Amino acid sequence: MTTRLKLAVWKFASCDGCQLQILDCEDELLVLAEVVDIAYFKEATRHEDPGPYDLSLVEGSITTAHDAERIRQVRAQSRILVTIGACATSGGIQALKNFDDVAVYKSIVYATPAYVSSLATSTPIADHVTVDYAIPGCPIDKTMLLRFLSALLAGRKPDIPTHTACVACKHSGVACLMVRGIPCMGPVTRAGCDALCPKFARGCFGCFGPSETANVDALIAQWREMGVDEATIMRAFHTFQAWAPPFRQVGDVVKSQTSPSRGASQGQGRQGHD
Ligand code: SF4
Ligand code: SF4
Ligand code: SF4
């Protein structure tokens, strides 16, 4: 026996990719519509019902004073608030600005920086309001989202993985890339994507963020032994989930080891990692 959920989906600083994962459910959306009332979802429909809402899915990070206020309003009208994706759960790729002077980024990105009103940092939703659950990924995995929603609807505790991508990788029968000399962040990355990249012989680059007991130091030591250079190590941790501890501490090393011309070197680094 299930209860209909009144659902709201909110966007803060983000690329919309996690909301698109909801829309990408396609076939499942018809089933969902029977058990969920989509009351507010601007990416999908102009129709909106006022709160309160049973469930709010929140995409994006807090990067403006207005958003810092808006998330409090969202929290006030949500019984359950769930962050979806790296932006909402750890500040996202835009949290790279947290390691530097935001004025540097504004001057590089915008033709007229004076018109841009932005906080100095990009911070996760949990830094501002109480978050009930966090669904990781950049973007989130739609199967994980659907499992999460069915657990809520059935009154079960949602099972969001906290173990590493390596566990899922081994279950899939993939031969470990690391023993073939390919750097992989699987040992410190949270499961949830079913080891998507290793299945295609590509090292994981940590888009699901740190696992519960991520031993970053051990992985870095192993990568160094494999001959991975320092810049590559730093870029690997200093991208999608740069502000999520303990990846954040590796980012701090980047800051301490780079020169005042860092703005330029960061740009080169991101291109190299893509
Ligand atoms: S987590 Fe990734 S896919 Fe989701 S909104 Fe942020 S940048 Fe986009
Ligand atoms: S390929 Fe990566 S994710 Fe898979 S077992 Fe090896 S280190 Fe772990
Ligand atoms: S293997 Fe790693 S980088 Fe690839 S999708 Fe999964 S978590 Fe993201």
PDB file of N, CA, C and O in Angstrom, residues 176-242:
ATOM      1  N   CYS A 176      40.425  -5.323 -12.946  1.00  0.00           N
ATOM      2  CA  CYS A 176      40.823  -4.017 -12.394  1.00  0.00           C
ATOM      3  C   CYS A 176      41.781  -3.274 -13.322  1.00  0.00           C
ATOM      4  O   CYS A 176      42.780  -3.829 -13.798  1.00  0.00           O
ATOM      5  N   LEU A 177      41.457  -2.013 -13.580  1.00  0.00           N
ATOM      6  CA  LEU A 177      42.285  -1.186 -14.459  1.00  0.00           C
ATOM      7  C   LEU A 177      43.622  -0.841 -13.813  1.00  0.00           C
ATOM      8  O   LEU A 177      44.627  -0.681 -14.505  1.00  0.00           O
ATOM      9  N   MET A 178      43.608  -0.717 -12.492  1.00  0.00           N
ATOM     10  CA  MET A 178      44.833  -0.291 -11.794  1.00  0.00           C
ATOM     11  C   MET A 178      45.962  -1.296 -12.008  1.00  0.00           C
ATOM     12  O   MET A 178      47.113  -0.911 -12.145  1.00  0.00           O
ATOM     13  N   VAL A 179      45.623  -2.586 -12.034  1.00  0.00           N
ATOM     14  CA  VAL A 179      46.686  -3.573 -12.231  1.00  0.00           C
ATOM     15  C   VAL A 179      47.199  -3.541 -13.665  1.00  0.00           C
ATOM     16  O   VAL A 179      48.232  -4.112 -13.977  1.00  0.00           O
ATOM     17  N   ARG A 180      46.455  -2.855 -14.543  1.00  0.00           N
ATOM     18  CA  ARG A 180      46.927  -2.677 -15.926  1.00  0.00           C
ATOM     19  C   ARG A 180      47.576  -1.309 -16.105  1.00  0.00           C
ATOM     20  O   ARG A 180      47.827  -0.862 -17.218  1.00  0.00           O
ATOM     21  N   GLY A 181      47.788  -0.609 -14.978  1.00  0.00           N
ATOM     22  CA  GLY A 181      48.500   0.670 -15.031  1.00  0.00           C
ATOM     23  C   GLY A 181      47.630   1.862 -15.364  1.00  0.00           C
ATOM     24  O   GLY A 181      48.139   2.934 -15.699  1.00  0.00           O
ATOM     25  N   ILE A 182      46.309   1.699 -15.306  1.00  0.00           N
ATOM     26  CA  ILE A 182      45.406   2.819 -15.597  1.00  0.00           C
ATOM     27  C   ILE A 182      44.905   3.394 -14.281  1.00  0.00           C
ATOM     28  O   ILE A 182      44.264   2.693 -13.494  1.00  0.00           O
ATOM     29  N   PRO A 183      45.195   4.684 -13.991  1.00  0.00           N
ATOM     30  CA  PRO A 183      44.732   5.268 -12.727  1.00  0.00           C
ATOM     31  C   PRO A 183      43.218   5.279 -12.634  1.00  0.00           C
ATOM     32  O   PRO A 183      42.529   5.561 -13.615  1.00  0.00           O
ATOM     33  N   CYS A 184      42.710   4.969 -11.461  1.00  0.00           N
ATOM     34  CA  CYS A 184      41.259   4.881 -11.268  1.00  0.00           C
ATOM     35  C   CYS A 184      40.949   5.368  -9.854  1.00  0.00           C
ATOM     36  O   CYS A 184      41.646   5.025  -8.903  1.00  0.00           O
ATOM     37  N   MET A 185      39.895   6.174  -9.723  1.00  0.00           N
ATOM     38  CA  MET A 185      39.513   6.686  -8.409  1.00  0.00           C
ATOM     39  C   MET A 185      38.484   5.802  -7.712  1.00  0.00           C
ATOM     40  O   MET A 185      37.949   6.172  -6.669  1.00  0.00           O
ATOM     41  N   GLY A 186      38.213   4.638  -8.296  1.00  0.00           N
ATOM     42  CA  GLY A 186      37.227   3.732  -7.716  1.00  0.00           C
ATOM     43  C   GLY A 186      37.418   3.450  -6.231  1.00  0.00           C
ATOM     44  O   GLY A 186      36.451   3.427  -5.477  1.00  0.00           O
ATOM     45  N   PRO A 187      38.657   3.264  -5.755  1.00  0.00           N
ATOM     46  CA  PRO A 187      38.840   2.925  -4.339  1.00  0.00           C
ATOM     47  C   PRO A 187      38.395   4.013  -3.361  1.00  0.00           C
ATOM     48  O   PRO A 187      38.239   3.737  -2.172  1.00  0.00           O
ATOM     49  N   VAL A 188      38.227   5.250  -3.827  1.00  0.00           N
ATOM     50  CA  VAL A 188      37.793   6.313  -2.909  1.00  0.00           C
ATOM     51  C   VAL A 188      36.437   6.899  -3.313  1.00  0.00           C
ATOM     52  O   VAL A 188      35.964   7.869  -2.723  1.00  0.00           O
ATOM     53  N   THR A 189      35.836   6.318  -4.355  1.00  0.00           N
ATOM     54  CA  THR A 189      34.595   6.901  -4.903  1.00  0.00           C
ATOM     55  C   THR A 189      33.387   6.060  -4.511  1.00  0.00           C
ATOM     56  O   THR A 189      33.436   4.837  -4.503  1.00  0.00           O
ATOM     57  N   ARG A 190      32.325   6.743  -4.237  1.00  0.00           N
ATOM     58  CA  ARG A 190      31.084   6.102  -3.809  1.00  0.00           C
ATOM     59  C   ARG A 190      30.437   5.318  -4.953  1.00  0.00           C
ATOM     60  O   ARG A 190      30.422   5.777  -6.102  1.00  0.00           O
ATOM     61  N   ALA A 191      29.914   4.162  -4.634  1.00  0.00           N
ATOM     62  CA  ALA A 191      29.218   3.356  -5.644  1.00  0.00           C
ATOM     63  C   ALA A 191      27.894   4.032  -6.019  1.00  0.00           C
ATOM     64  O   ALA A 191      27.417   4.911  -5.305  1.00  0.00           O
ATOM     65  N   GLY A 192      27.327   3.608  -7.128  1.00  0.00           N
ATOM     66  CA  GLY A 192      26.028   4.150  -7.533  1.00  0.00           C
ATOM     67  C   GLY A 192      25.847   4.179  -9.035  1.00  0.00           C
ATOM     68  O   GLY A 192      24.722   4.250  -9.522  1.00  0.00           O
ATOM     69  N   CYS A 193      26.960   4.117  -9.769  1.00  0.00           N
ATOM     70  CA  CYS A 193      26.855   4.177 -11.235  1.00  0.00           C
ATOM     71  C   CYS A 193      27.070   2.807 -11.848  1.00  0.00           C
ATOM     72  O   CYS A 193      27.148   2.680 -13.072  1.00  0.00           O
ATOM     73  N   ASP A 194      27.231   1.793 -11.002  1.00  0.00           N
ATOM     74  CA  ASP A 194      27.493   0.432 -11.471  1.00  0.00           C
ATOM     75  C   ASP A 194      28.814   0.374 -12.249  1.00  0.00           C
ATOM     76  O   ASP A 194      28.917  -0.312 -13.259  1.00  0.00           O
ATOM     77  N   ALA A 195      29.794   1.126 -11.739  1.00  0.00           N
ATOM     78  CA  ALA A 195      31.152   1.105 -12.322  1.00  0.00           C
ATOM     79  C   ALA A 195      31.137   1.368 -13.822  1.00  0.00           C
ATOM     80  O   ALA A 195      31.798   0.678 -14.610  1.00  0.00           O
ATOM     81  N   LEU A 196      30.408   2.370 -14.205  1.00  0.00           N
ATOM     82  CA  LEU A 196      30.205   2.680 -15.623  1.00  0.00           C
ATOM     83  C   LEU A 196      31.520   2.843 -16.396  1.00  0.00           C
ATOM     84  O   LEU A 196      31.714   2.234 -17.453  1.00  0.00           O
ATOM     85  N   CYS A 197      32.428   3.675 -15.871  1.00  0.00           N
ATOM     86  CA  CYS A 197      33.657   3.968 -16.630  1.00  0.00           C
ATOM     87  C   CYS A 197      34.594   2.767 -16.728  1.00  0.00           C
ATOM     88  O   CYS A 197      35.058   2.453 -17.832  1.00  0.00           O
ATOM     89  N   PRO A 198      34.895   2.080 -15.598  1.00  0.00           N
ATOM     90  CA  PRO A 198      35.765   0.897 -15.731  1.00  0.00           C
ATOM     91  C   PRO A 198      35.231  -0.141 -16.717  1.00  0.00           C
ATOM     92  O   PRO A 198      35.998  -0.830 -17.380  1.00  0.00           O
ATOM     93  N   LYS A 199      33.912  -0.236 -16.855  1.00  0.00           N
ATOM     94  CA  LYS A 199      33.360  -1.199 -17.817  1.00  0.00           C
ATOM     95  C   LYS A 199      33.792  -0.864 -19.243  1.00  0.00           C
ATOM     96  O   LYS A 199      33.775  -1.711 -20.126  1.00  0.00           O
ATOM     97  N   PHE A 200      34.115   0.424 -19.466  1.00  0.00           N
ATOM     98  CA  PHE A 200      34.586   0.844 -20.789  1.00  0.00           C
ATOM     99  C   PHE A 200      36.091   1.118 -20.772  1.00  0.00           C
ATOM    100  O   PHE A 200      36.592   1.900 -21.569  1.00  0.00           O
ATOM    101  N   ALA A 201      36.779   0.466 -19.817  1.00  0.00           N
ATOM    102  CA  ALA A 201      38.249   0.561 -19.707  1.00  0.00           C
ATOM    103  C   ALA A 201      38.713   1.990 -19.454  1.00  0.00           C
ATOM    104  O   ALA A 201      39.797   2.378 -19.859  1.00  0.00           O
ATOM    105  N   ARG A 202      37.870   2.794 -18.804  1.00  0.00           N
ATOM    106  CA  ARG A 202      38.252   4.155 -18.463  1.00  0.00           C
ATOM    107  C   ARG A 202      38.270   4.295 -16.947  1.00  0.00           C
ATOM    108  O   ARG A 202      37.310   3.887 -16.274  1.00  0.00           O
ATOM    109  N   GLY A 203      39.370   4.848 -16.415  1.00  0.00           N
ATOM    110  CA  GLY A 203      39.459   5.011 -14.972  1.00  0.00           C
ATOM    111  C   GLY A 203      38.346   5.908 -14.445  1.00  0.00           C
ATOM    112  O   GLY A 203      37.966   6.881 -15.091  1.00  0.00           O
ATOM    113  N   CYS A 204      37.814   5.545 -13.284  1.00  0.00           N
ATOM    114  CA  CYS A 204      36.809   6.394 -12.625  1.00  0.00           C
ATOM    115  C   CYS A 204      37.453   7.724 -12.267  1.00  0.00           C
ATOM    116  O   CYS A 204      38.601   7.767 -11.827  1.00  0.00           O
ATOM    117  N   PHE A 205      36.727   8.828 -12.461  1.00  0.00           N
ATOM    118  CA  PHE A 205      37.253  10.128 -12.056  1.00  0.00           C
ATOM    119  C   PHE A 205      36.428  10.758 -10.943  1.00  0.00           C
ATOM    120  O   PHE A 205      36.405  11.970 -10.766  1.00  0.00           O
ATOM    121  N   GLY A 206      35.740   9.919 -10.201  1.00  0.00           N
ATOM    122  CA  GLY A 206      35.185  10.360  -8.914  1.00  0.00           C
ATOM    123  C   GLY A 206      33.929  11.196  -8.956  1.00  0.00           C
ATOM    124  O   GLY A 206      33.638  11.917  -8.007  1.00  0.00           O
ATOM    125  N   CYS A 207      33.113  11.078 -10.015  1.00  0.00           N
ATOM    126  CA  CYS A 207      31.975  12.004 -10.111  1.00  0.00           C
ATOM    127  C   CYS A 207      30.882  11.704  -9.075  1.00  0.00           C
ATOM    128  O   CYS A 207      30.023  12.546  -8.850  1.00  0.00           O
ATOM    129  N   PHE A 208      30.921  10.530  -8.451  1.00  0.00           N
ATOM    130  CA  PHE A 208      29.945  10.240  -7.396  1.00  0.00           C
ATOM    131  C   PHE A 208      30.450  10.686  -6.026  1.00  0.00           C
ATOM    132  O   PHE A 208      29.779  10.475  -5.013  1.00  0.00           O
ATOM    133  N   GLY A 209      31.625  11.283  -5.980  1.00  0.00           N
ATOM    134  CA  GLY A 209      32.141  11.819  -4.721  1.00  0.00           C
ATOM    135  C   GLY A 209      32.725  10.745  -3.830  1.00  0.00           C
ATOM    136  O   GLY A 209      32.714   9.559  -4.158  1.00  0.00           O
ATOM    137  N   PRO A 210      33.251  11.190  -2.677  1.00  0.00           N
ATOM    138  CA  PRO A 210      33.956  10.247  -1.819  1.00  0.00           C
ATOM    139  C   PRO A 210      33.045   9.206  -1.182  1.00  0.00           C
ATOM    140  O   PRO A 210      31.912   9.510  -0.811  1.00  0.00           O
ATOM    141  N   SER A 211      33.567   7.991  -1.053  1.00  0.00           N
ATOM    142  CA  SER A 211      32.866   6.946  -0.306  1.00  0.00           C
ATOM    143  C   SER A 211      32.995   7.261   1.184  1.00  0.00           C
ATOM    144  O   SER A 211      33.740   8.158   1.584  1.00  0.00           O
ATOM    145  N   GLU A 212      32.273   6.490   1.990  1.00  0.00           N
ATOM    146  CA  GLU A 212      32.201   6.818   3.415  1.00  0.00           C
ATOM    147  C   GLU A 212      33.571   6.801   4.089  1.00  0.00           C
ATOM    148  O   GLU A 212      33.861   7.636   4.940  1.00  0.00           O
ATOM    149  N   THR A 213      34.409   5.846   3.729  1.00  0.00           N
ATOM    150  CA  THR A 213      35.716   5.727   4.393  1.00  0.00           C
ATOM    151  C   THR A 213      36.839   5.901   3.378  1.00  0.00           C
ATOM    152  O   THR A 213      37.796   5.115   3.362  1.00  0.00           O
ATOM    153  N   ALA A 214      36.724   6.896   2.528  1.00  0.00           N
ATOM    154  CA  ALA A 214      37.705   7.090   1.452  1.00  0.00           C
ATOM    155  C   ALA A 214      39.112   7.342   2.005  1.00  0.00           C
ATOM    156  O   ALA A 214      39.320   8.308   2.736  1.00  0.00           O
ATOM    157  N   ASN A 215      40.039   6.464   1.640  1.00  0.00           N
ATOM    158  CA  ASN A 215      41.435   6.640   2.065  1.00  0.00           C
ATOM    159  C   ASN A 215      42.191   7.301   0.917  1.00  0.00           C
ATOM    160  O   ASN A 215      42.858   6.637   0.108  1.00  0.00           O
ATOM    161  N   VAL A 216      42.075   8.617   0.876  1.00  0.00           N
ATOM    162  CA  VAL A 216      42.652   9.392  -0.223  1.00  0.00           C
ATOM    163  C   VAL A 216      44.174   9.272  -0.233  1.00  0.00           C
ATOM    164  O   VAL A 216      44.794   9.123  -1.296  1.00  0.00           O
ATOM    165  N   ASP A 217      44.780   9.319   0.951  1.00  0.00           N
ATOM    166  CA  ASP A 217      46.250   9.264   1.020  1.00  0.00           C
ATOM    167  C   ASP A 217      46.779   7.964   0.410  1.00  0.00           C
ATOM    168  O   ASP A 217      47.780   7.957  -0.307  1.00  0.00           O
ATOM    169  N   ALA A 218      46.082   6.854   0.707  1.00  0.00           N
ATOM    170  CA  ALA A 218      46.545   5.557   0.190  1.00  0.00           C
ATOM    171  C   ALA A 218      46.446   5.514  -1.331  1.00  0.00           C
ATOM    172  O   ALA A 218      47.333   4.999  -2.007  1.00  0.00           O
ATOM    173  N   LEU A 219      45.353   6.072  -1.871  1.00  0.00           N
ATOM    174  CA  LEU A 219      45.203   6.047  -3.336  1.00  0.00           C
ATOM    175  C   LEU A 219      46.273   6.919  -3.996  1.00  0.00           C
ATOM    176  O   LEU A 219      46.873   6.533  -5.000  1.00  0.00           O
ATOM    177  N   ILE A 220      46.510   8.096  -3.405  1.00  0.00           N
ATOM    178  CA  ILE A 220      47.531   8.978  -3.977  1.00  0.00           C
ATOM    179  C   ILE A 220      48.896   8.279  -3.956  1.00  0.00           C
ATOM    180  O   ILE A 220      49.656   8.333  -4.934  1.00  0.00           O
ATOM    181  N   ALA A 221      49.204   7.603  -2.854  1.00  0.00           N
ATOM    182  CA  ALA A 221      50.491   6.881  -2.763  1.00  0.00           C
ATOM    183  C   ALA A 221      50.588   5.828  -3.867  1.00  0.00           C
ATOM    184  O   ALA A 221      51.628   5.665  -4.514  1.00  0.00           O
ATOM    185  N   GLN A 222      49.467   5.133  -4.110  1.00  0.00           N
ATOM    186  CA  GLN A 222      49.463   4.086  -5.147  1.00  0.00           C
ATOM    187  C   GLN A 222      49.643   4.701  -6.532  1.00  0.00           C
ATOM    188  O   GLN A 222      50.392   4.190  -7.372  1.00  0.00           O
ATOM    189  N   TRP A 223      48.942   5.805  -6.769  1.00  0.00           N
ATOM    190  CA  TRP A 223      49.074   6.464  -8.075  1.00  0.00           C
ATOM    191  C   TRP A 223      50.515   6.924  -8.309  1.00  0.00           C
ATOM    192  O   TRP A 223      51.039   6.798  -9.408  1.00  0.00           O
ATOM    193  N   ARG A 224      51.129   7.479  -7.243  1.00  0.00           N
ATOM    194  CA  ARG A 224      52.531   7.922  -7.394  1.00  0.00           C
ATOM    195  C   ARG A 224      53.412   6.738  -7.758  1.00  0.00           C
ATOM    196  O   ARG A 224      54.297   6.845  -8.611  1.00  0.00           O
ATOM    197  N   GLU A 225      53.157   5.602  -7.112  1.00  0.00           N
ATOM    198  CA  GLU A 225      53.934   4.398  -7.412  1.00  0.00           C
ATOM    199  C   GLU A 225      53.751   3.981  -8.868  1.00  0.00           C
ATOM    200  O   GLU A 225      54.645   3.443  -9.500  1.00  0.00           O
ATOM    201  N   MET A 226      52.560   4.247  -9.410  1.00  0.00           N
ATOM    202  CA  MET A 226      52.279   3.905 -10.811  1.00  0.00           C
ATOM    203  C   MET A 226      52.878   4.934 -11.778  1.00  0.00           C
ATOM    204  O   MET A 226      52.769   4.782 -13.000  1.00  0.00           O
ATOM    205  N   GLY A 227      53.458   6.014 -11.219  1.00  0.00           N
ATOM    206  CA  GLY A 227      54.088   7.011 -12.077  1.00  0.00           C
ATOM    207  C   GLY A 227      53.173   8.156 -12.473  1.00  0.00           C
ATOM    208  O   GLY A 227      53.500   8.925 -13.389  1.00  0.00           O
ATOM    209  N   VAL A 228      52.021   8.280 -11.826  1.00  0.00           N
ATOM    210  CA  VAL A 228      51.114   9.395 -12.148  1.00  0.00           C
ATOM    211  C   VAL A 228      51.717  10.693 -11.600  1.00  0.00           C
ATOM    212  O   VAL A 228      52.145  10.740 -10.449  1.00  0.00           O
ATOM    213  N   ASP A 229      51.768  11.734 -12.430  1.00  0.00           N
ATOM    214  CA  ASP A 229      52.411  12.980 -11.990  1.00  0.00           C
ATOM    215  C   ASP A 229      51.503  13.774 -11.044  1.00  0.00           C
ATOM    216  O   ASP A 229      50.289  13.558 -10.984  1.00  0.00           O
ATOM    217  N   GLU A 230      52.116  14.699 -10.338  1.00  0.00           N
ATOM    218  CA  GLU A 230      51.407  15.449  -9.285  1.00  0.00           C
ATOM    219  C   GLU A 230      50.237  16.271  -9.843  1.00  0.00           C
ATOM    220  O   GLU A 230      49.169  16.354  -9.239  1.00  0.00           O
ATOM    221  N   ALA A 231      50.455  16.883 -11.005  1.00  0.00           N
ATOM    222  CA  ALA A 231      49.392  17.724 -11.577  1.00  0.00           C
ATOM    223  C   ALA A 231      48.154  16.886 -11.886  1.00  0.00           C
ATOM    224  O   ALA A 231      47.018  17.308 -11.628  1.00  0.00           O
ATOM    225  N   THR A 232      48.358  15.685 -12.409  1.00  0.00           N
ATOM    226  CA  THR A 232      47.224  14.808 -12.731  1.00  0.00           C
ATOM    227  C   THR A 232      46.504  14.381 -11.458  1.00  0.00           C
ATOM    228  O   THR A 232      45.265  14.349 -11.411  1.00  0.00           O
ATOM    229  N   ILE A 233      47.280  14.066 -10.426  1.00  0.00           N
ATOM    230  CA  ILE A 233      46.671  13.669  -9.150  1.00  0.00           C
ATOM    231  C   ILE A 233      45.803  14.810  -8.622  1.00  0.00           C
ATOM    232  O   ILE A 233      44.650  14.615  -8.237  1.00  0.00           O
ATOM    233  N   MET A 234      46.348  16.004  -8.643  1.00  0.00           N
ATOM    234  CA  MET A 234      45.618  17.147  -8.091  1.00  0.00           C
ATOM    235  C   MET A 234      44.366  17.455  -8.899  1.00  0.00           C
ATOM    236  O   MET A 234      43.301  17.710  -8.333  1.00  0.00           O
ATOM    237  N   ARG A 235      44.478  17.399 -10.201  1.00  0.00           N
ATOM    238  CA  ARG A 235      43.300  17.684 -11.041  1.00  0.00           C
ATOM    239  C   ARG A 235      42.208  16.648 -10.812  1.00  0.00           C
ATOM    240  O   ARG A 235      41.024  16.967 -10.817  1.00  0.00           O
ATOM    241  N   ALA A 236      42.601  15.391 -10.617  1.00  0.00           N
ATOM    242  CA  ALA A 236      41.608  14.325 -10.438  1.00  0.00           C
ATOM    243  C   ALA A 236      40.707  14.615  -9.243  1.00  0.00           C
ATOM    244  O   ALA A 236      39.491  14.435  -9.298  1.00  0.00           O
ATOM    245  N   PHE A 237      41.310  15.082  -8.170  1.00  0.00           N
ATOM    246  CA  PHE A 237      40.514  15.345  -6.961  1.00  0.00           C
ATOM    247  C   PHE A 237      39.885  16.733  -6.977  1.00  0.00           C
ATOM    248  O   PHE A 237      38.992  17.028  -6.198  1.00  0.00           O
ATOM    249  N   HIS A 238      40.382  17.572  -7.833  1.00  0.00           N
ATOM    250  CA  HIS A 238      40.007  18.981  -7.795  1.00  0.00           C
ATOM    251  C   HIS A 238      39.080  19.313  -8.955  1.00  0.00           C
ATOM    252  O   HIS A 238      39.326  20.260  -9.715  1.00  0.00           O
ATOM    253  N   THR A 239      38.038  18.498  -9.120  1.00  0.00           N
ATOM    254  CA  THR A 239      37.095  18.781 -10.217  1.00  0.00           C
ATOM    255  C   THR A 239      35.650  18.722  -9.714  1.00  0.00           C
ATOM    256  O   THR A 239      35.229  19.586  -8.961  1.00  0.00           O
ATOM    257  N   PHE A 240      34.892  17.688 -10.100  1.00  0.00           N
ATOM    258  CA  PHE A 240      33.453  17.639  -9.843  1.00  0.00           C
ATOM    259  C   PHE A 240      33.081  17.697  -8.360  1.00  0.00           C
ATOM    260  O   PHE A 240      32.033  18.199  -7.998  1.00  0.00           O
ATOM    261  N   GLN A 241      33.925  17.115  -7.525  1.00  0.00           N
ATOM    262  CA  GLN A 241      33.580  17.012  -6.095  1.00  0.00           C
ATOM    263  C   GLN A 241      34.673  17.667  -5.257  1.00  0.00           C
ATOM    264  O   GLN A 241      34.990  17.203  -4.157  1.00  0.00           O
ATOM    265  N   ALA A 242      35.257  18.741  -5.767  1.00  0.00           N
ATOM    266  CA  ALA A 242      36.432  19.338  -5.132  1.00  0.00           C
ATOM    267  C   ALA A 242      36.180  19.782  -3.689  1.00  0.00           C
ATOM    268  O   ALA A 242      37.087  19.776  -2.868  1.00  0.00           O
TER     269      ALA A 242
END
